[in-house]
Amino acid sequence: MLGIVWDDKFKEIAFSHPMIKDIAKERIRRFIEIARQKLNFIEIKPEKATIDDLLKIHDESYVKKIEEVSKLPYIGFLDGGDTIHYPGMIDDVLLVLGASITAIKYSRFIEKIYIPLGGFHHALRQRAMGFCPINDVAFTALALLEKGERVAIIDVDAHHGNGLQEYLYDKSILKINIFAYDGKFFPGTGKIEERGIGDGKGLNYNVQLPLYSGDDVFEEALRILEIVPDFNPTYILIVGGVDGHKDDGLKSLNLSCNSYNLLGLKVRRISLNSKVIGYGGGGYGKMSSECMVSFLLGLEGKREEIEAKTFSEKEKIEKVKNEINLLLQGFS
């Protein structure tokens, strides 16, 4: 059974730069329309989080800053020029965080839950970053860990989930991050040798995709998911960012919707003994909504091909193949 955490207010929420804010909103609006046509799911209304909930994951000074800028009568930036603030923003932030709280509660009864407006993996404890005012995924992971659950995270996005890695680097949570990387592409983090420390030692995996990689490279990268069943998680959190699509406005990869459908199929296969909580992640292109639904169709076990498969140079395939082999040899 699939549950989608949904509130019509999601259609009007975007924390991204003003130049792409409307595109981000349109993705969420189109997603729910297409999902209602193609998917069988239960709609779950999110509760609103509290300031105390927010303080579990962010510093008090930063939370106060969000509260203060929410009272200003104009739009500005929370960070260096990516993540906006606007009048009444705090209410939207609490609704977004509340979606994760709701997902945790309902996961007792529903095996797979998806939050289309979520997956803000760049935010740090003390500041916003990369269109992310809060880190809802870290909140969920830590809340589940505190409950004694065994958590695995699969973070697939055009951009490395630097905030999520920082929060959980020393935690006994399996963390797999698949992203575009050339050493400079935002946020520029995610070295292969960063494997975790303390309780998280050996549990952090960064899979770097060469810029403009196609479906064939992505499929090769997904071999890393072989390690998930060995970890035996009770929960799998998946950030299914679709900003790696070939037509995305923040061009970085050359993926088609086929890759996201395959991701869903793979997650379904490795989650037979796990609950799944998924997040929509990033996406700023005309096919973003379709890719999100293709992922969920895969999660239901349905293959969908609405675009031609994309291909890469042999060198890119070999690079990722060697990378995955190296990481698989280091699993413990």
Tab-separated table of C-alpha atoms in Angstrom:
chain	number	residue	atom	x	y	z
A	1	MET	CA	0.000	0.000	0.000
A	2	LEU	CA	1.235	3.494	-0.900
A	3	GLY	CA	0.418	6.610	1.079
A	4	ILE	CA	1.137	10.141	-0.141
A	5	VAL	CA	1.362	12.913	2.435
A	6	TRP	CA	-0.531	15.745	0.821
A	7	ASP	CA	-1.974	19.164	1.610
A	8	ASP	CA	-3.191	21.580	-1.057
A	9	LYS	CA	-0.981	24.192	0.610
A	10	PHE	CA	1.984	22.302	-0.899
A	11	LYS	CA	1.030	23.801	-4.272
A	12	GLU	CA	2.038	27.262	-3.035
A	13	ILE	CA	5.229	26.448	-1.140
A	14	ALA	CA	8.707	26.899	-2.616
A	15	PHE	CA	11.924	27.960	-0.916
A	16	SER	CA	14.002	28.205	-4.090
A	17	HIS	CA	15.452	31.240	-5.855
A	18	PRO	CA	12.792	33.670	-7.234
A	19	MET	CA	13.914	32.862	-10.792
A	20	ILE	CA	12.764	29.240	-10.469
A	21	LYS	CA	10.247	29.494	-7.635
A	22	ASP	CA	7.256	29.232	-9.963
A	23	ILE	CA	8.788	26.216	-11.737
A	24	ALA	CA	9.212	24.479	-8.378
A	25	LYS	CA	5.576	25.145	-7.488
A	26	GLU	CA	4.348	23.906	-10.867
A	27	ARG	CA	6.184	20.608	-10.371
A	28	ILE	CA	4.230	19.889	-7.189
A	29	ARG	CA	0.926	20.964	-8.736
A	30	ARG	CA	1.393	18.723	-11.770
A	31	PHE	CA	2.654	15.856	-9.669
A	32	ILE	CA	-0.575	15.438	-7.726
A	33	GLU	CA	-2.648	15.658	-10.927
A	34	ILE	CA	-0.629	12.934	-12.654
A	35	ALA	CA	-0.411	10.821	-9.505
A	36	ARG	CA	-4.191	10.799	-9.141
A	37	GLN	CA	-4.473	9.546	-12.720
A	38	LYS	CA	-1.783	6.845	-12.646
A	39	LEU	CA	-1.369	5.666	-9.056
A	40	ASN	CA	-3.419	3.920	-6.419
A	41	PHE	CA	-2.707	5.568	-3.080
A	42	ILE	CA	-4.123	6.896	0.141
A	43	GLU	CA	-3.847	10.646	0.760
A	44	ILE	CA	-2.577	11.477	4.228
A	45	LYS	CA	-3.035	14.990	5.572
A	46	PRO	CA	0.095	16.264	7.328
A	47	GLU	CA	0.007	17.631	10.813
A	48	LYS	CA	1.871	20.812	11.625
A	49	ALA	CA	5.145	20.520	13.518
A	50	THR	CA	5.957	22.728	16.489
A	51	ILE	CA	8.883	25.014	17.205
A	52	ASP	CA	10.070	22.391	19.701
A	53	ASP	CA	10.171	19.876	16.860
A	54	LEU	CA	12.258	22.281	14.812
A	55	LEU	CA	14.661	22.730	17.730
A	56	LYS	CA	15.373	18.992	17.684
A	57	ILE	CA	17.179	19.425	14.387
A	58	HIS	CA	18.280	23.092	14.218
A	59	ASP	CA	20.061	25.532	16.523
A	60	GLU	CA	17.903	27.884	18.556
A	61	SER	CA	19.528	30.967	17.009
A	62	TYR	CA	18.684	29.752	13.500
A	63	VAL	CA	15.107	28.864	14.430
A	64	LYS	CA	14.664	32.361	15.879
A	65	LYS	CA	16.027	33.803	12.647
A	66	ILE	CA	13.365	31.964	10.618
A	67	GLU	CA	10.686	33.232	12.984
A	68	GLU	CA	11.968	36.804	12.693
A	69	VAL	CA	12.294	36.938	8.889
A	70	SER	CA	8.818	35.430	8.591
A	71	LYS	CA	7.479	38.652	10.086
A	72	LEU	CA	9.149	40.843	7.460
A	73	PRO	CA	6.874	42.246	4.730
A	74	TYR	CA	9.269	41.405	1.894
A	75	ILE	CA	11.142	38.532	0.235
A	76	GLY	CA	14.830	38.068	1.027
A	77	PHE	CA	17.457	35.354	1.370
A	78	LEU	CA	18.221	33.113	4.331
A	79	ASP	CA	21.637	32.206	2.938
A	80	GLY	CA	24.055	33.524	0.321
A	81	GLY	CA	21.428	33.907	-2.355
A	82	ASP	CA	19.620	30.591	-2.884
A	83	THR	CA	17.044	29.961	-0.178
A	84	ILE	CA	14.388	32.648	0.154
A	85	HIS	CA	12.427	33.856	3.130
A	86	TYR	CA	9.026	35.495	2.805
A	87	PRO	CA	6.114	36.688	4.966
A	88	GLY	CA	4.603	33.797	6.928
A	89	MET	CA	7.367	31.381	5.965
A	90	ILE	CA	7.551	29.773	9.400
A	91	ASP	CA	4.071	28.283	8.947
A	92	ASP	CA	5.138	26.587	5.712
A	93	VAL	CA	8.352	25.311	7.316
A	94	LEU	CA	6.387	23.750	10.165
A	95	LEU	CA	3.934	22.145	7.728
A	96	VAL	CA	6.816	20.660	5.710
A	97	LEU	CA	8.468	19.266	8.842
A	98	GLY	CA	5.091	18.046	10.032
A	99	ALA	CA	4.827	15.912	6.881
A	100	SER	CA	7.788	13.865	8.131
A	101	ILE	CA	6.278	13.512	11.597
A	102	THR	CA	3.065	12.333	9.981
A	103	ALA	CA	4.925	9.872	7.758
A	104	ILE	CA	6.643	8.319	10.773
A	105	LYS	CA	3.302	7.879	12.562
A	106	TYR	CA	1.482	6.379	9.578
A	107	SER	CA	4.375	4.095	8.669
A	108	ARG	CA	3.163	1.791	11.415
A	109	PHE	CA	0.198	0.959	9.180
A	110	ILE	CA	1.382	1.744	5.639
A	111	GLU	CA	4.456	0.128	4.117
A	112	LYS	CA	5.418	2.887	1.684
A	113	ILE	CA	4.867	6.615	2.245
A	114	TYR	CA	5.879	9.445	-0.078
A	115	ILE	CA	6.248	13.158	0.642
A	116	PRO	CA	6.377	15.078	-2.669
A	117	LEU	CA	7.351	18.374	-1.028
A	118	GLY	CA	10.323	17.237	1.015
A	119	GLY	CA	13.873	15.978	0.904
A	120	PHE	CA	15.647	19.203	1.913
A	121	HIS	CA	19.047	17.557	2.311
A	122	HIS	CA	21.355	20.610	2.095
A	123	ALA	CA	20.254	22.461	5.233
A	124	LEU	CA	22.754	22.485	8.101
A	125	ARG	CA	22.023	22.678	11.799
A	126	GLN	CA	22.735	26.397	11.921
A	127	ARG	CA	21.809	27.628	8.425
A	128	ALA	CA	19.865	27.232	5.209
A	129	MET	CA	21.532	26.109	1.995
A	130	GLY	CA	20.596	25.215	-1.576
A	131	PHE	CA	16.823	25.946	-1.433
A	132	CYS	CA	16.627	24.036	1.879
A	133	PRO	CA	15.568	25.985	4.995
A	134	ILE	CA	15.387	22.842	7.158
A	135	ASN	CA	16.654	19.265	6.983
A	136	ASP	CA	13.519	17.153	7.167
A	137	VAL	CA	15.297	13.932	6.157
A	138	ALA	CA	17.831	14.214	8.973
A	139	PHE	CA	14.937	14.850	11.370
A	140	THR	CA	13.226	11.643	10.256
A	141	ALA	CA	16.404	9.564	10.362
A	142	LEU	CA	17.323	10.712	13.861
A	143	ALA	CA	13.763	10.301	15.148
A	144	LEU	CA	13.655	6.718	13.870
A	145	LEU	CA	17.120	5.969	15.249
A	146	GLU	CA	15.992	7.222	18.649
A	147	LYS	CA	13.057	4.798	18.480
A	148	GLY	CA	15.509	1.937	18.018
A	149	GLU	CA	14.917	1.484	14.288
A	150	ARG	CA	17.652	0.423	11.885
A	151	VAL	CA	17.766	3.085	9.174
A	152	ALA	CA	19.212	3.163	5.665
A	153	ILE	CA	19.153	6.289	3.484
A	154	ILE	CA	19.340	6.371	-0.306
A	155	ASP	CA	19.864	9.963	-1.417
A	156	VAL	CA	19.583	10.268	-5.199
A	157	ASP	CA	19.736	13.826	-6.466
A	158	ALA	CA	21.744	15.904	-8.912
A	159	HIS	CA	23.421	17.459	-5.872
A	160	HIS	CA	25.258	15.830	-2.992
A	161	GLY	CA	23.275	15.798	0.254
A	162	ASN	CA	25.987	17.585	2.206
A	163	GLY	CA	23.752	18.592	5.096
A	164	LEU	CA	22.409	15.100	5.514
A	165	GLN	CA	25.936	13.669	5.515
A	166	GLU	CA	27.063	16.196	8.133
A	167	TYR	CA	24.152	15.395	10.442
A	168	LEU	CA	24.567	11.637	10.234
A	169	TYR	CA	28.264	11.069	9.542
A	170	ASP	CA	28.890	9.549	12.975
A	171	LYS	CA	25.538	7.782	13.316
A	172	SER	CA	24.839	4.055	12.859
A	173	ILE	CA	22.789	4.757	9.733
A	174	LEU	CA	23.640	3.395	6.281
A	175	LYS	CA	23.969	6.383	3.950
A	176	ILE	CA	24.161	6.048	0.153
A	177	ASN	CA	24.445	9.223	-1.900
A	178	ILE	CA	24.314	9.188	-5.727
A	179	PHE	CA	24.920	12.590	-7.338
A	180	ALA	CA	26.594	14.590	-10.119
A	181	TYR	CA	30.176	15.508	-9.324
A	182	ASP	CA	33.191	17.143	-10.920
A	183	GLY	CA	34.694	18.699	-7.800
A	184	LYS	CA	33.026	22.061	-8.419
A	185	PHE	CA	29.342	21.409	-9.182
A	186	PHE	CA	27.164	22.524	-6.239
A	187	PRO	CA	27.733	21.934	-3.379
A	188	GLY	CA	31.173	20.551	-4.318
A	189	THR	CA	31.154	17.997	-1.505
A	190	GLY	CA	30.967	14.208	-1.418
A	191	LYS	CA	34.419	12.656	-1.644
A	192	ILE	CA	34.536	8.886	-2.124
A	193	GLU	CA	36.941	8.433	0.772
A	194	GLU	CA	34.460	9.995	3.231
A	195	ARG	CA	33.220	6.755	4.797
A	196	GLY	CA	31.935	7.898	8.204
A	197	ILE	CA	33.333	8.051	11.736
A	198	GLY	CA	32.416	6.692	15.156
A	199	ASP	CA	29.208	4.659	15.052
A	200	GLY	CA	28.923	5.591	11.370
A	201	LYS	CA	32.353	4.324	10.347
A	202	GLY	CA	32.138	2.448	7.044
A	203	LEU	CA	28.471	3.365	6.565
A	204	ASN	CA	28.796	6.456	4.336
A	205	TYR	CA	28.901	5.877	0.565
A	206	ASN	CA	29.356	8.685	-1.970
A	207	VAL	CA	28.772	7.636	-5.579
A	208	GLN	CA	29.959	10.342	-7.965
A	209	LEU	CA	28.390	10.480	-11.420
A	210	PRO	CA	30.333	12.353	-14.141
A	211	LEU	CA	28.452	15.415	-15.343
A	212	TYR	CA	25.918	14.687	-18.098
A	213	SER	CA	25.871	10.953	-17.424
A	214	GLY	CA	22.962	9.057	-18.988
A	215	ASP	CA	20.674	6.227	-17.921
A	216	ASP	CA	23.349	3.588	-18.524
A	217	VAL	CA	25.719	5.186	-16.007
A	218	PHE	CA	22.901	5.615	-13.499
A	219	GLU	CA	21.954	1.956	-13.806
A	220	GLU	CA	25.575	1.017	-13.127
A	221	ALA	CA	25.586	3.272	-10.056
A	222	LEU	CA	22.494	1.552	-8.648
A	223	ARG	CA	24.556	-1.601	-8.116
A	224	ILE	CA	25.585	0.022	-4.828
A	225	LEU	CA	22.096	-0.752	-3.523
A	226	GLU	CA	23.194	-4.388	-3.201
A	227	ILE	CA	24.587	-3.506	0.223
A	228	VAL	CA	21.242	-2.394	1.659
A	229	PRO	CA	19.736	-5.849	2.406
A	230	ASP	CA	22.971	-6.853	4.170
A	231	PHE	CA	22.465	-3.915	6.546
A	232	ASN	CA	18.987	-5.305	7.315
A	233	PRO	CA	17.203	-1.956	7.802
A	234	THR	CA	13.749	-1.689	9.301
A	235	TYR	CA	13.340	1.649	7.471
A	236	ILE	CA	14.635	2.890	4.140
A	237	LEU	CA	14.497	6.648	3.570
A	238	ILE	CA	14.785	7.622	-0.084
A	239	VAL	CA	15.386	11.100	-1.450
A	240	GLY	CA	14.290	10.685	-5.075
A	241	GLY	CA	15.401	14.017	-6.500
A	242	VAL	CA	14.526	14.294	-10.203
A	243	ASP	CA	16.778	17.244	-11.045
A	244	GLY	CA	19.098	14.878	-12.887
A	245	HIS	CA	16.646	14.713	-15.786
A	246	LYS	CA	18.090	15.724	-19.164
A	247	ASP	CA	15.698	18.667	-19.500
A	248	ASP	CA	16.073	20.020	-15.973
A	249	GLY	CA	16.625	23.752	-15.629
A	250	LEU	CA	19.716	23.193	-13.453
A	251	LYS	CA	21.344	20.948	-16.046
A	252	SER	CA	23.868	18.444	-14.646
A	253	LEU	CA	22.937	14.912	-15.727
A	254	ASN	CA	21.332	13.409	-18.827
A	255	LEU	CA	18.794	11.031	-17.300
A	256	SER	CA	15.358	10.137	-18.612
A	257	CYS	CA	12.322	9.163	-16.565
A	258	ASN	CA	13.438	5.556	-17.086
A	259	SER	CA	16.153	6.018	-14.459
A	260	TYR	CA	13.653	7.081	-11.811
A	261	ASN	CA	11.339	4.214	-12.639
A	262	LEU	CA	14.309	1.838	-12.310
A	263	LEU	CA	15.198	3.424	-8.972
A	264	GLY	CA	11.689	2.684	-7.721
A	265	LEU	CA	11.878	-0.916	-8.929
A	266	LYS	CA	15.249	-1.391	-7.218
A	267	VAL	CA	14.046	0.110	-3.941
A	268	ARG	CA	10.989	-2.132	-4.027
A	269	ARG	CA	13.231	-5.187	-4.478
A	270	ILE	CA	15.501	-4.367	-1.532
A	271	SER	CA	12.742	-3.220	0.841
A	272	LEU	CA	10.802	-6.452	1.332
A	273	ASN	CA	11.556	-6.359	5.058
A	274	SER	CA	11.627	-2.568	5.432
A	275	LYS	CA	9.251	0.336	5.671
A	276	VAL	CA	9.886	3.039	3.053
A	277	ILE	CA	9.556	6.803	3.461
A	278	GLY	CA	10.298	8.679	0.248
A	279	TYR	CA	10.870	12.368	-0.509
A	280	GLY	CA	10.437	14.279	-3.766
A	281	GLY	CA	13.799	16.060	-3.560
A	282	GLY	CA	14.806	18.549	-6.258
A	283	GLY	CA	13.403	19.018	-9.751
A	284	TYR	CA	13.142	22.091	-11.982
A	285	GLY	CA	12.170	20.899	-15.446
A	286	LYS	CA	9.130	20.179	-17.600
A	287	MET	CA	9.377	16.421	-16.945
A	288	SER	CA	9.985	16.610	-13.202
A	289	SER	CA	6.448	15.608	-12.230
A	290	GLU	CA	6.430	12.664	-14.634
A	291	CYS	CA	9.741	11.442	-13.208
A	292	MET	CA	8.361	11.558	-9.670
A	293	VAL	CA	5.356	9.457	-10.688
A	294	SER	CA	7.587	7.063	-12.649
A	295	PHE	CA	9.573	6.488	-9.463
A	296	LEU	CA	6.403	5.694	-7.534
A	297	LEU	CA	5.183	3.354	-10.272
A	298	GLY	CA	8.481	1.516	-9.910
A	299	LEU	CA	7.988	1.404	-6.158
A	300	GLU	CA	4.666	-0.345	-6.902
A	301	GLY	CA	6.479	-2.829	-9.149
A	302	LYS	CA	5.362	-1.331	-12.456
A	303	ARG	CA	7.772	-0.657	-15.309
A	304	GLU	CA	7.111	2.500	-17.336
A	305	GLU	CA	8.960	3.800	-20.387
A	306	ILE	CA	7.700	7.187	-21.574
A	307	GLU	CA	11.025	8.388	-22.998
A	308	ALA	CA	13.913	6.993	-24.979
A	309	LYS	CA	16.826	5.726	-22.908
A	310	THR	CA	19.903	7.970	-22.779
A	311	PHE	CA	23.494	6.794	-23.217
A	312	SER	CA	26.950	7.923	-22.140
A	313	GLU	CA	30.544	7.772	-23.322
A	314	LYS	CA	32.315	4.513	-22.469
A	315	GLU	CA	34.746	6.365	-20.197
A	316	LYS	CA	31.931	7.522	-17.917
A	317	ILE	CA	30.501	4.027	-17.594
A	318	GLU	CA	33.910	2.571	-16.791
A	319	LYS	CA	34.603	5.290	-14.219
A	320	VAL	CA	31.400	4.571	-12.273
A	321	LYS	CA	31.809	0.809	-12.668
A	322	ASN	CA	35.254	0.996	-11.063
A	323	GLU	CA	33.928	3.334	-8.393
A	324	ILE	CA	31.138	0.932	-7.427
A	325	ASN	CA	33.515	-2.036	-7.392
A	326	LEU	CA	35.812	-0.129	-5.040
A	327	LEU	CA	32.970	0.784	-2.696
A	328	LEU	CA	31.542	-2.724	-2.681
A	329	GLN	CA	34.922	-4.138	-1.721
A	330	GLY	CA	35.052	-1.751	1.221
A	331	PHE	CA	31.646	-2.663	2.668
A	332	SER	CA	31.740	-4.005	6.209
